[in-house]
Amino acid sequence: GAVVSQHPSRVICKSGTSVKIECRSLDFQATTMFWYRQFPKQSLMLMATSNEGSKATYEQGVEKDKFLINHASLTLSTLTVTSAHPEDSSFYICSASSGSAYNEQFFGPGTRLTVL
Amino acid sequence: SQQGEEDPQALSIQEGENATMNCSYKTSINNLQWYRQNSGRGLVHLILIRSNEREKHSGRLRVTLDTSKKSSSLLITASRAADTASYFCATDRKGAQKLVFGQGTRLTINP
């Protein structure tokens, strides 16, 4: 199956700093990438959808100025959490889709963000 | 609400038994997919069933879909300790790429 990587896998930062998370599709071109966050023992909540070369579409309630998404190429999307606060601590997961009719998404291993 | 419902929320069974998890959703769908997530890890795609399909098998997995009841079930037969994980269903609508996830079922297989 298709492989999606995320980097870093874990990050601890101080409150007020910005953190960048990378999502890469390793063996296919991802026309669309998705960013989710997941709180402990909860389900995945979609934050935004990004298409290569265009602006991301954010879900209701997600601050686009706080969660900056860039999808500069067909294999890389980045999520930057700006001015992070402890409430931003979460598990962030990306997925990538090649745009097939079956809409199969391939998920990265996730990034655990802890804001002190 | 973005979320569908899954039941049970948690299920604990003995190794070798069958595990059944259910998922209900609210809108008409194009596909329904099941994913597994081990603690602190990403999601692994298990199986996809299209809206015009009623049943699908993959190894020890059996998925059913009842679009009239807007529900699906995932059956894992002859469970193993390695099946311990959270299981999520996810649906998408025709023309839309985004997935809507269920709340998930935490499955524990006791050796």
PDB file of C-alpha atoms in Angstrom, chain A residues 2-6 23-30 33 74-76 96:
ATOM      1  CA  ALA A   2       0.924   3.650  -0.289  1.00  0.00           C
ATOM      2  CA  VAL A   3       3.153   5.119   2.397  1.00  0.00           C
ATOM      3  CA  VAL A   4       2.730   8.444   4.123  1.00  0.00           C
ATOM      4  CA  SER A   5       5.299   9.764   6.551  1.00  0.00           C
ATOM      5  CA  GLN A   6       5.111  12.501   9.156  1.00  0.00           C
ATOM      6  CA  CYS A  23       3.434  15.174   5.849  1.00  0.00           C
ATOM      7  CA  ARG A  24       4.920  13.382   2.847  1.00  0.00           C
ATOM      8  CA  SER A  25       3.532  10.841   0.430  1.00  0.00           C
ATOM      9  CA  LEU A  26       6.515   8.629  -0.327  1.00  0.00           C
ATOM     10  CA  ASP A  27       5.482   6.560  -3.298  1.00  0.00           C
ATOM     11  CA  PHE A  28       2.567   8.336  -4.899  1.00  0.00           C
ATOM     12  CA  GLN A  29       1.417  11.803  -5.815  1.00  0.00           C
ATOM     13  CA  ALA A  30      -1.149  13.155  -3.415  1.00  0.00           C
ATOM     14  CA  MET A  33      -3.987  15.951   1.823  1.00  0.00           C
ATOM     15  CA  LEU A  74       2.214  16.749  -4.800  1.00  0.00           C
ATOM     16  CA  THR A  75       4.191  14.939  -2.134  1.00  0.00           C
ATOM     17  CA  LEU A  76       4.438  17.429   0.721  1.00  0.00           C
ATOM     18  CA  ALA A  96      -3.129  11.692   1.581  1.00  0.00           C
TER      19      ALA A  96
END
